[in-house]
Short mmCIF file of N, CA and C in Angstrom, two decimals:
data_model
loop_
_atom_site.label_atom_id
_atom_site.label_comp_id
_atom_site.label_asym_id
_atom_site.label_seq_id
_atom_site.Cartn_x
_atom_site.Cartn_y
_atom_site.Cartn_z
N UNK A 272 -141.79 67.44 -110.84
CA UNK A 272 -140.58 66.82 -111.38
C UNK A 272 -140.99 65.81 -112.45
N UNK A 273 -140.31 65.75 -113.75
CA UNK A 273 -140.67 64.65 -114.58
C UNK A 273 -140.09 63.65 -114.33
N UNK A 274 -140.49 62.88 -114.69
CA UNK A 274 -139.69 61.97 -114.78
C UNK A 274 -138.71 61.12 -115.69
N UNK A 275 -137.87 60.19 -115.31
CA UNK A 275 -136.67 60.19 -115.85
C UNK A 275 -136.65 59.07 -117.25
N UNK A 276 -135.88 59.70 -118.35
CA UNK A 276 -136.90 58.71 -119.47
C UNK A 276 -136.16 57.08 -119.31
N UNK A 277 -136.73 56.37 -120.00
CA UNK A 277 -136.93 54.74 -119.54
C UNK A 277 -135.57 54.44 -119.60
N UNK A 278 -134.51 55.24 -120.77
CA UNK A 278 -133.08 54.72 -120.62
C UNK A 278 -132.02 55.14 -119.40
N UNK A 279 -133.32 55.29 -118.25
CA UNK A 279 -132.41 55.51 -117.51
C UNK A 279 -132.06 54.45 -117.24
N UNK A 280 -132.72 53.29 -116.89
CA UNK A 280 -132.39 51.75 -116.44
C UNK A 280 -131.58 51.32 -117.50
N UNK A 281 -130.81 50.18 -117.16
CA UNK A 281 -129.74 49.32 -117.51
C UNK A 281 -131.07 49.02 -118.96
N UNK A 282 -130.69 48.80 -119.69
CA UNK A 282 -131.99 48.01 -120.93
C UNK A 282 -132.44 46.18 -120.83
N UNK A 283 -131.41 45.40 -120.06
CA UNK A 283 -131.58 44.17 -119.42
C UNK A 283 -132.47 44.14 -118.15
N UNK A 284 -132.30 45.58 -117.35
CA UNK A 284 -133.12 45.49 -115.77
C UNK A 284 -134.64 45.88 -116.55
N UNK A 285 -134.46 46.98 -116.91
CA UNK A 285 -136.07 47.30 -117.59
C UNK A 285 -136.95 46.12 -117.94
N UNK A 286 -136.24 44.98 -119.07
CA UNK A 286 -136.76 44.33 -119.72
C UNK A 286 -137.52 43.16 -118.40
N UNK A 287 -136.34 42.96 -117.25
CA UNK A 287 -136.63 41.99 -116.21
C UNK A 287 -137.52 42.80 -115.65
N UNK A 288 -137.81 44.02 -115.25
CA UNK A 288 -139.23 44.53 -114.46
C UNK A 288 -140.13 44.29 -115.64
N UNK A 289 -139.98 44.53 -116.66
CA UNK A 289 -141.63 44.10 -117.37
C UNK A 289 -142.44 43.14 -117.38
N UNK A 290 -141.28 42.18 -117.46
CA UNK A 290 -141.03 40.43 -117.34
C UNK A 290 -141.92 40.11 -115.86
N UNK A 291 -141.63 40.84 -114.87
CA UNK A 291 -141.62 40.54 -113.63
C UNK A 291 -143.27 40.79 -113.20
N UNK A 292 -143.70 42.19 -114.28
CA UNK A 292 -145.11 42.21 -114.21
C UNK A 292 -144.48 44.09 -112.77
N UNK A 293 -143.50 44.46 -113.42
CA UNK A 293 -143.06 45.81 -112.63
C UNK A 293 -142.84 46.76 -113.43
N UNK A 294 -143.20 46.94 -114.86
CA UNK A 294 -142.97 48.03 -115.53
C UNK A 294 -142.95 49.31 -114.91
N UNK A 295 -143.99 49.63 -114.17
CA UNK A 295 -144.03 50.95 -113.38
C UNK A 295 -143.18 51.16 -112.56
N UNK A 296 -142.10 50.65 -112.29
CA UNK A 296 -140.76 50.76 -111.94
C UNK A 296 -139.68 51.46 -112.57
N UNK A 297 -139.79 51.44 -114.03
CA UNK A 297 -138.68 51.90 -114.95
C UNK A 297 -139.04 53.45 -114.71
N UNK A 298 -140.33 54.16 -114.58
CA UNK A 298 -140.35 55.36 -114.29
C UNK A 298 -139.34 56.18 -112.87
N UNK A 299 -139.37 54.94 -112.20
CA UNK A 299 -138.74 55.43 -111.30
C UNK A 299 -137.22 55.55 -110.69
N UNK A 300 -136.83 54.79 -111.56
CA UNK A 300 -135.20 54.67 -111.78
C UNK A 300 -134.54 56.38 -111.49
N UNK A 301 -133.60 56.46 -111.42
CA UNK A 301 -132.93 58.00 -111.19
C UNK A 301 -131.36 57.23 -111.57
N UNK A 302 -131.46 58.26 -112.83
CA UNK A 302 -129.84 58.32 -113.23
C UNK A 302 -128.95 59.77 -112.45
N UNK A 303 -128.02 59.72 -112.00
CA UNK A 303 -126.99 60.02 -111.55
C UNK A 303 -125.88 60.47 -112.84
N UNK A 304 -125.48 61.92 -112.72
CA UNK A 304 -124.29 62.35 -113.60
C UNK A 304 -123.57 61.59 -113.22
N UNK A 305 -122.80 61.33 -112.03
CA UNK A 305 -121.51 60.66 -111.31
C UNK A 305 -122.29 59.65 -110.82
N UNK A 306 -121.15 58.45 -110.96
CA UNK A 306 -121.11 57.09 -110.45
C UNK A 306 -121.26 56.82 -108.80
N UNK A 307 -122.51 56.13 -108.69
CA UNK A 307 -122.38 56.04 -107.54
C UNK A 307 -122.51 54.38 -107.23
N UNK A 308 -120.98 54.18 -106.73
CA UNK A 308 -120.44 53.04 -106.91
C UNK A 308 -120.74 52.46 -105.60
N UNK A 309 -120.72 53.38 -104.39
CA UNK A 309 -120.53 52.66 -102.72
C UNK A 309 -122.12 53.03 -102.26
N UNK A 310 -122.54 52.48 -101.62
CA UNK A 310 -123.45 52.97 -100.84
C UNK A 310 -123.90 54.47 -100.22
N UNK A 311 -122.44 54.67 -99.60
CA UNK A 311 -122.43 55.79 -99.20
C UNK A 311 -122.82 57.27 -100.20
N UNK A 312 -121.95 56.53 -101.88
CA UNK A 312 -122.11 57.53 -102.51
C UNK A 312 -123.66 57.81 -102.94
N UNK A 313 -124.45 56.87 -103.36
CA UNK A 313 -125.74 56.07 -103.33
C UNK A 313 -126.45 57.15 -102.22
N UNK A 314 -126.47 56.90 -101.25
CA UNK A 314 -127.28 57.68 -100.19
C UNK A 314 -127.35 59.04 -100.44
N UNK A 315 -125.94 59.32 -100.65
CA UNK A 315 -125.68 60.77 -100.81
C UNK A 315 -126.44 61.78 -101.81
N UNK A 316 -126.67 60.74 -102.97
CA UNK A 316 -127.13 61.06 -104.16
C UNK A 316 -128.77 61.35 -104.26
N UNK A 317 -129.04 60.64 -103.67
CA UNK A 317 -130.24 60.17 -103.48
C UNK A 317 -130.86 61.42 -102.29
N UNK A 318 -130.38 60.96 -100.85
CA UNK A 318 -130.44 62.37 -100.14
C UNK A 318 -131.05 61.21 -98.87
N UNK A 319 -131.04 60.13 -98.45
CA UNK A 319 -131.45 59.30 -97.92
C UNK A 319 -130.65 58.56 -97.08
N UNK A 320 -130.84 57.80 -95.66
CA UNK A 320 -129.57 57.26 -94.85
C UNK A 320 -129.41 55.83 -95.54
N UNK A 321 -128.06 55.89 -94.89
CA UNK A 321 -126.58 54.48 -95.78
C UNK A 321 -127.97 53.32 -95.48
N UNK A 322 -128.74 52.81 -94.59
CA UNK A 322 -129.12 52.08 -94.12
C UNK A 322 -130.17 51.76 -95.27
N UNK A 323 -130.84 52.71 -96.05
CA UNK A 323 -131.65 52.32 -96.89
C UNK A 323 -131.32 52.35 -97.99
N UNK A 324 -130.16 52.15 -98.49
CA UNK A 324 -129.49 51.31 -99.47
C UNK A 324 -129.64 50.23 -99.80
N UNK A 325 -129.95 49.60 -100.58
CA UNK A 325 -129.67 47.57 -100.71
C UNK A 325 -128.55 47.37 -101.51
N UNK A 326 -127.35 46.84 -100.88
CA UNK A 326 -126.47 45.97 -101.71
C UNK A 326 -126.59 44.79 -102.21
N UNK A 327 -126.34 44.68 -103.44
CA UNK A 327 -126.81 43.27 -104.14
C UNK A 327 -125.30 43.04 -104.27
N UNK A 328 -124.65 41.81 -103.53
CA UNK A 328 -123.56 41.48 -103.27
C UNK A 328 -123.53 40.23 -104.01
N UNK A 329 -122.56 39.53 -105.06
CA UNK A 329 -122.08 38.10 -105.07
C UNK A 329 -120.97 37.42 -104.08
N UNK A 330 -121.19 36.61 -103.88
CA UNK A 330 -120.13 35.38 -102.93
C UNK A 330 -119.86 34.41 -103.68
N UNK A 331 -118.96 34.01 -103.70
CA UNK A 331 -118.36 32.35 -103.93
C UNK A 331 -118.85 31.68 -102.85
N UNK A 332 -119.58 31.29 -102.68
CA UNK A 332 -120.04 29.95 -101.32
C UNK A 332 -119.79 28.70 -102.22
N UNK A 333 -118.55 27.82 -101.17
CA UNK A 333 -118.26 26.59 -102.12
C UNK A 333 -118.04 26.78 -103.69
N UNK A 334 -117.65 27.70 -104.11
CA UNK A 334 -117.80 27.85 -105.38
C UNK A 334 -118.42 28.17 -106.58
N UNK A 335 -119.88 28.45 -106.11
CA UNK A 335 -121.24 28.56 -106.27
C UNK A 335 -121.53 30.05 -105.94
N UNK A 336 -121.86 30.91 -106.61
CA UNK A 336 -122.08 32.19 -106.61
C UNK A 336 -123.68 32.23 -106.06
N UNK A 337 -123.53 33.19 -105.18
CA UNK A 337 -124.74 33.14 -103.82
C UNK A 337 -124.93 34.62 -104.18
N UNK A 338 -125.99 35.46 -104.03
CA UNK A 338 -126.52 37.09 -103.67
C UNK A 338 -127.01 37.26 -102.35
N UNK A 339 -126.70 38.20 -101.78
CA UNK A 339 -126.46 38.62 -100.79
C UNK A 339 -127.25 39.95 -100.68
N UNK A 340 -128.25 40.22 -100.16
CA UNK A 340 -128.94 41.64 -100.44
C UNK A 340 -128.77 42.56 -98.71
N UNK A 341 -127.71 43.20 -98.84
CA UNK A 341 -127.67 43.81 -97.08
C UNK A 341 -128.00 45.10 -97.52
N UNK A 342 -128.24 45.83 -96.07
CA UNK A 342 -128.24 47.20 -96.32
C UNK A 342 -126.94 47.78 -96.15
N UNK A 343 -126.76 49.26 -96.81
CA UNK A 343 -125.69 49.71 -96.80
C UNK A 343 -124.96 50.49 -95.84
N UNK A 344 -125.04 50.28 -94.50
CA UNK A 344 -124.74 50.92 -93.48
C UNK A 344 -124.20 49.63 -92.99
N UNK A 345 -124.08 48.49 -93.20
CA UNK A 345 -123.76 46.89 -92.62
C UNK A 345 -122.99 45.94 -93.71
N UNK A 346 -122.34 45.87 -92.86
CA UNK A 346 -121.02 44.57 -93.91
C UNK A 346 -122.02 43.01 -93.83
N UNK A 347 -121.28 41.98 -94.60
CA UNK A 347 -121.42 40.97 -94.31
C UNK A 347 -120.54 40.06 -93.75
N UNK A 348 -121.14 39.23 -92.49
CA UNK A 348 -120.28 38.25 -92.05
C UNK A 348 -120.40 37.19 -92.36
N UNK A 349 -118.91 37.01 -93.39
CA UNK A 349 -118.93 36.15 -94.39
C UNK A 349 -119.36 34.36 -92.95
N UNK A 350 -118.57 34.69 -92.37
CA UNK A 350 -118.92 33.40 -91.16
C UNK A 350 -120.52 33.17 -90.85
N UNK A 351 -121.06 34.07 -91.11
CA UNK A 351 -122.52 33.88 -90.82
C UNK A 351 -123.46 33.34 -92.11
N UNK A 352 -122.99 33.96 -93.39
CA UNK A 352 -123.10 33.14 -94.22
C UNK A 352 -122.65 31.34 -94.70
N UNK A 353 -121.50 31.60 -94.30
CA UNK A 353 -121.02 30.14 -94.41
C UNK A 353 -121.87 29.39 -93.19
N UNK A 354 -122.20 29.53 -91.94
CA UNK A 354 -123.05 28.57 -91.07
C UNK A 354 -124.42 28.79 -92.05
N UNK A 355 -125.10 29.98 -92.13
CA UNK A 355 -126.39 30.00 -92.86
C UNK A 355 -126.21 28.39 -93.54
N UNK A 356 -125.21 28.65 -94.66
CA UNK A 356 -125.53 27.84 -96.02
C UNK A 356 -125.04 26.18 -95.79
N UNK A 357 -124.23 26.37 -94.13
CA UNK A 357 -123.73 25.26 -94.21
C UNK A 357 -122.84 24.96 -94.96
N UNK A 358 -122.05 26.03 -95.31
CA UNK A 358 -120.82 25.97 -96.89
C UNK A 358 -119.61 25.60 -95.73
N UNK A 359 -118.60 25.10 -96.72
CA UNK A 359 -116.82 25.09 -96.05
C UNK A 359 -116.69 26.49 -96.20
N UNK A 360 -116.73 27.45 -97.35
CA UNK A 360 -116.23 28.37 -98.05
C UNK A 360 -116.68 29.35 -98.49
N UNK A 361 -116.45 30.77 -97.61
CA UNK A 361 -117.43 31.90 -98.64
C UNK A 361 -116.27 32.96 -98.52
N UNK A 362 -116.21 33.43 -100.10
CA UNK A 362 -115.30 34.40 -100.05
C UNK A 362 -115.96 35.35 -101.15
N UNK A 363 -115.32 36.97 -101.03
CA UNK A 363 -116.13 37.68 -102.26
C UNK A 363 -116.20 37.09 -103.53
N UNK A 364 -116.71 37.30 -104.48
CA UNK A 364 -116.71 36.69 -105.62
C UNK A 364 -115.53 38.03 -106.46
N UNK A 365 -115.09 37.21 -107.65
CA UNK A 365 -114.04 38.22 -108.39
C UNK A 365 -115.30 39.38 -109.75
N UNK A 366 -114.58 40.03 -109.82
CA UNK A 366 -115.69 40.82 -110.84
C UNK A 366 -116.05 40.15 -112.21
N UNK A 367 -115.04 39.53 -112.70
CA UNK A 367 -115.76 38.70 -113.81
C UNK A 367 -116.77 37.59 -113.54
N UNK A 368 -116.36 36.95 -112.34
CA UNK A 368 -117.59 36.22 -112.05
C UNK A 368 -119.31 36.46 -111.91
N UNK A 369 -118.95 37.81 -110.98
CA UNK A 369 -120.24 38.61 -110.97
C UNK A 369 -121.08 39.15 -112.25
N UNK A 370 -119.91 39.42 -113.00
CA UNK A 370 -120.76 39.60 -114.44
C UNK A 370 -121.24 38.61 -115.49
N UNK A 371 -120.34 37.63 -114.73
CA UNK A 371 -120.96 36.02 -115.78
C UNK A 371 -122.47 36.18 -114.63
N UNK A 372 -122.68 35.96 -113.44
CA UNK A 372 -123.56 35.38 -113.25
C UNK A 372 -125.04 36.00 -113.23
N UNK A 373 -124.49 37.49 -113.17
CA UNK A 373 -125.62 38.58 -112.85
C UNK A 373 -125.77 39.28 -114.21
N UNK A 374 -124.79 39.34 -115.01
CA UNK A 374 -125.02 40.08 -116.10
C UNK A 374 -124.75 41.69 -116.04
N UNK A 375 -124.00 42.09 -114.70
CA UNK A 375 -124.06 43.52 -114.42
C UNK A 375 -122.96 43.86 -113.73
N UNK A 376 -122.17 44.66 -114.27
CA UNK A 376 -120.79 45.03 -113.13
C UNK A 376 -121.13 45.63 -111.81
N UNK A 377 -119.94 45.29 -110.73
CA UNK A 377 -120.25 45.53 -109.56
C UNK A 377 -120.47 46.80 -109.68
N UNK A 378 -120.88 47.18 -108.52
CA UNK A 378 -121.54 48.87 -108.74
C UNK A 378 -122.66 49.32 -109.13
N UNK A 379 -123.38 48.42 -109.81
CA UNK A 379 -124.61 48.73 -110.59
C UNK A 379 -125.78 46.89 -111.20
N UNK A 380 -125.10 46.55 -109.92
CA UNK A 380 -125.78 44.83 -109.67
C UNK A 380 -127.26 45.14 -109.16
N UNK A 381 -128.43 44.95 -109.73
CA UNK A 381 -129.41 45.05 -109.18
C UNK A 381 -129.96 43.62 -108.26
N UNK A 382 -131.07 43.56 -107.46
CA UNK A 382 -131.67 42.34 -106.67
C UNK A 382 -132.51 41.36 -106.93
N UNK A 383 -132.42 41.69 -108.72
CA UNK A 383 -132.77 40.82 -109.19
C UNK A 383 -132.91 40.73 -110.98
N UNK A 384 -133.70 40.32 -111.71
CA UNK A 384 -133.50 40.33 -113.33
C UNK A 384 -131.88 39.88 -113.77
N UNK A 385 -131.30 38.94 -113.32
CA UNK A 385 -129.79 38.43 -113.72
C UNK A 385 -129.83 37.88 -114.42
N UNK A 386 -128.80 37.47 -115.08
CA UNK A 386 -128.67 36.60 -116.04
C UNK A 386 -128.55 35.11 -115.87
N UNK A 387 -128.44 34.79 -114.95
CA UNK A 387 -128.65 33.47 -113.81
C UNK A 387 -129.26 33.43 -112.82
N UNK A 388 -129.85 32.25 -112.38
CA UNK A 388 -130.58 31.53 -110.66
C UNK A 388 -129.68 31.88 -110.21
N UNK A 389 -129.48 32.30 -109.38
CA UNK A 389 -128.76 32.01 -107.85
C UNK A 389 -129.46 32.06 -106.81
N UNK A 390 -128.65 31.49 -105.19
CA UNK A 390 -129.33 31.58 -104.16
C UNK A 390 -129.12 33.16 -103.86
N UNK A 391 -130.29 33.01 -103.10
CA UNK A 391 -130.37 34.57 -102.35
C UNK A 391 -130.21 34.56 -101.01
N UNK A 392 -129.68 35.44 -100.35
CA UNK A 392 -129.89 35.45 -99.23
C UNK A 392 -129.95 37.40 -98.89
N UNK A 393 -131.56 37.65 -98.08
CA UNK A 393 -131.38 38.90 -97.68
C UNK A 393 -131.59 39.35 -96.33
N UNK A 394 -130.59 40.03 -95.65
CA UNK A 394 -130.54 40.18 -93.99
C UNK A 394 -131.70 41.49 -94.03
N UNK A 395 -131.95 40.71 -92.88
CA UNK A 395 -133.57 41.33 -91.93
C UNK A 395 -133.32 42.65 -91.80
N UNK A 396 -132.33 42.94 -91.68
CA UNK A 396 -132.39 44.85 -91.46
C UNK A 396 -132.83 45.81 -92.91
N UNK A 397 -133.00 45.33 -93.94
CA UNK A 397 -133.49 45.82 -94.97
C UNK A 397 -135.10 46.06 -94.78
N UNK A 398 -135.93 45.14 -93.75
CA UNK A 398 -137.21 45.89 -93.16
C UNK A 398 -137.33 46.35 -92.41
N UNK A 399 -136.52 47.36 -91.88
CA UNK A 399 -136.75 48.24 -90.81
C UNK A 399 -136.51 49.69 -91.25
N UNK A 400 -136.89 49.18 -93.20
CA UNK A 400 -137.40 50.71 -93.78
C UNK A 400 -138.37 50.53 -94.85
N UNK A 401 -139.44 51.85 -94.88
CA UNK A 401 -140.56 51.65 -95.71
C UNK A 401 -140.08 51.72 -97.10
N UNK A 402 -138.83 52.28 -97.39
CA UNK A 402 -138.65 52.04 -98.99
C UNK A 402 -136.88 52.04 -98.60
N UNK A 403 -136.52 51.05 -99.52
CA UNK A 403 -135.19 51.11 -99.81
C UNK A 403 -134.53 51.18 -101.23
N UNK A 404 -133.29 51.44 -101.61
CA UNK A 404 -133.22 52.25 -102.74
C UNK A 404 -131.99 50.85 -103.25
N UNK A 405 -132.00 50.24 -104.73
CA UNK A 405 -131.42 49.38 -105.01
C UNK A 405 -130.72 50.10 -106.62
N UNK A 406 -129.82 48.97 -107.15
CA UNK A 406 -129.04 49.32 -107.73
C UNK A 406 -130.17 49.42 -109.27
N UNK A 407 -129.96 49.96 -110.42
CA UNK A 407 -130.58 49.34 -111.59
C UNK A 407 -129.73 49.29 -113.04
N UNK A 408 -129.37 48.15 -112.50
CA UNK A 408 -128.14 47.86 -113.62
C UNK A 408 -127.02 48.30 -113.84
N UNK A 409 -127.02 49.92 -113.32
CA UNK A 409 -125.94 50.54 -113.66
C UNK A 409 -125.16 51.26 -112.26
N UNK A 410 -123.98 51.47 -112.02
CA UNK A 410 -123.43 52.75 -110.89
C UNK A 410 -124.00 53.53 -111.15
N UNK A 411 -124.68 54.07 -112.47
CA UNK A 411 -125.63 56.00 -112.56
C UNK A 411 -126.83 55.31 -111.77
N UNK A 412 -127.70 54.68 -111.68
CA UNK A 412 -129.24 54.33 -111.75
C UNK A 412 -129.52 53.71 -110.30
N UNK A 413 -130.14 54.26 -109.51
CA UNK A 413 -130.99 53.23 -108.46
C UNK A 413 -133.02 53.55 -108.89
N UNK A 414 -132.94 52.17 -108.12
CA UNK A 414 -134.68 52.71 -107.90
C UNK A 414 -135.31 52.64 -106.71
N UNK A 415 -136.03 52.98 -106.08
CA UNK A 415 -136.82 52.90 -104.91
C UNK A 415 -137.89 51.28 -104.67
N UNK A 416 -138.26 50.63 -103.90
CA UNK A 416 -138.53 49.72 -103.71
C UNK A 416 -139.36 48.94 -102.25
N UNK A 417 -139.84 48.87 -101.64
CA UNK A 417 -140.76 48.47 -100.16
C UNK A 417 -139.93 46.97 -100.38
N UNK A 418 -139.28 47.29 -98.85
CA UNK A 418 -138.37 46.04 -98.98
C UNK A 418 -139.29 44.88 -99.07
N UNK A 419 -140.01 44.73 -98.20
CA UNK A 419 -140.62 43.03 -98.36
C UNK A 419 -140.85 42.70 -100.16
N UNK A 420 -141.41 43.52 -100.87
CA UNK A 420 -141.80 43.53 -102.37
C UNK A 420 -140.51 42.93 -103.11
N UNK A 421 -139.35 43.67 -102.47
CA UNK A 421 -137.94 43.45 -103.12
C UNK A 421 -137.60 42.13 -102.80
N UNK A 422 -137.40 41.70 -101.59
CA UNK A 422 -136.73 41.02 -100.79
C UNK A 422 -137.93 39.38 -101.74
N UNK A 423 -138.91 39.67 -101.94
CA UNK A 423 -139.96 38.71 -102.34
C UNK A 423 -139.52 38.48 -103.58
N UNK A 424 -140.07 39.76 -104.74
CA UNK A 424 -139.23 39.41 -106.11
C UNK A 424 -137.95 38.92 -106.49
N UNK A 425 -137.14 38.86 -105.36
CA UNK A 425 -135.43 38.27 -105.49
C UNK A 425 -135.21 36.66 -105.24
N UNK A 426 -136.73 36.62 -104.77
CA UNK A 426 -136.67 34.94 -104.29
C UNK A 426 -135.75 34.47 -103.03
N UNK A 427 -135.16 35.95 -102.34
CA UNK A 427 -134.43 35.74 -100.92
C UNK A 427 -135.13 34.82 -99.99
N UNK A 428 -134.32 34.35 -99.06
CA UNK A 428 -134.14 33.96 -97.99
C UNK A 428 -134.28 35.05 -96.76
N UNK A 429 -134.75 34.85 -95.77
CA UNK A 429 -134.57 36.18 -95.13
C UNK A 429 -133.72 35.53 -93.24
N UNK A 430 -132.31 36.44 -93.71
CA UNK A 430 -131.30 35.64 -92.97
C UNK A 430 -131.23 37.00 -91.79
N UNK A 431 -129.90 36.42 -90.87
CA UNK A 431 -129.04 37.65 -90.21
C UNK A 431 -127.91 37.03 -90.40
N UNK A 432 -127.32 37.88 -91.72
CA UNK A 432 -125.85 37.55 -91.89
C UNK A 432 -124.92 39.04 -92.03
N UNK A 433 -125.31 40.11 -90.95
CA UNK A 433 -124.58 41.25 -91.06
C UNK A 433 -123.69 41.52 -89.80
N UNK A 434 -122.74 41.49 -90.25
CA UNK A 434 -121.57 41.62 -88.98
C UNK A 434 -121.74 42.60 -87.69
N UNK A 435 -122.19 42.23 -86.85
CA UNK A 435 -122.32 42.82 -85.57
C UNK A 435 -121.23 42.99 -84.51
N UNK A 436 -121.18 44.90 -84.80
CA UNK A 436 -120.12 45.40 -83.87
C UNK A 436 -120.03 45.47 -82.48
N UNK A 437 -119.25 44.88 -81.43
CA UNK A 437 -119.22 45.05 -80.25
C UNK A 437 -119.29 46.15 -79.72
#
């Protein structure tokens, strides 16, 4: 299989893996004909379970736009975040916000290279796989990734803020 040429990545994520000292990453990007906007669709595409997905999520915590890196088989409990951070307040963030702060529309938010600091926070179930598959810039594009590597380059936190079903 060849591989996929460099425009497959967002041209802002590329530039942040080079930056990052990850160029050999951009080879590995996989563009997608169809948008794969949810996780689910993500997995599907890919050929891999919901669980080894990474969602790169924004929050409003207090007002303050927070990232959130879960896997995609698991919601977040926004309550578990707000004790994490010690916030009054965590609610989704709106889509223009996410693109002021990340530089990338939802759907295609990668776990890191944004256009702003933010806090990170990434729940522990993202290592209980040898590679997980993240967004790259775009709904067409993910790339493959060894969570601790990811979870490290994002400058996360490593929390349990995923809603646990009775």
């Amino acid at each position: 299989m060849t591989p996929p040429p460099e425009s497959a990545a967002h041209p802002r994520f590329a530039e942040a893996l080079r930056e990052l000292g990850l160029g050999e990453l951009i080879a590995e990007v996989r563009r997608f004909p169809e948008a794969t906007r949810t996780a689910a669709e993500a997995a599907a595409a890919i050929g891999c379970e919901l669980s080894q997905i990474c969602k790169s999520l924004i929050f409003a915590v207090d007002e303050e736009p927070v990232l959130v890196l879960m896997d995609g088989a698991s919601r977040v409990d926004l309550e578990r975040v707000r004790e994490e951070l010690g916030a009054q307040k965590v609610t989704r963030a709106k889509a223009d916000v996410v693109r002021e702060t990340t530089g990338y529309a939802i759907g295609g938010v990668p776990p890191f290279g944004h256009r702003t600091r933010t806090r990170v926070l990434a729940d522990r179930s993202l290592l209980e796989h040898d590679v997980v598959w993240a967004a790259a810039g775009t709904p067409y594009t993910v790339f493959p990734m060894e969570p601790k590597a990811l979870v490290a380059q994002a400058g996360a936190t490593l929390v349990d803020v995923r809603e646990h079903t009775s």
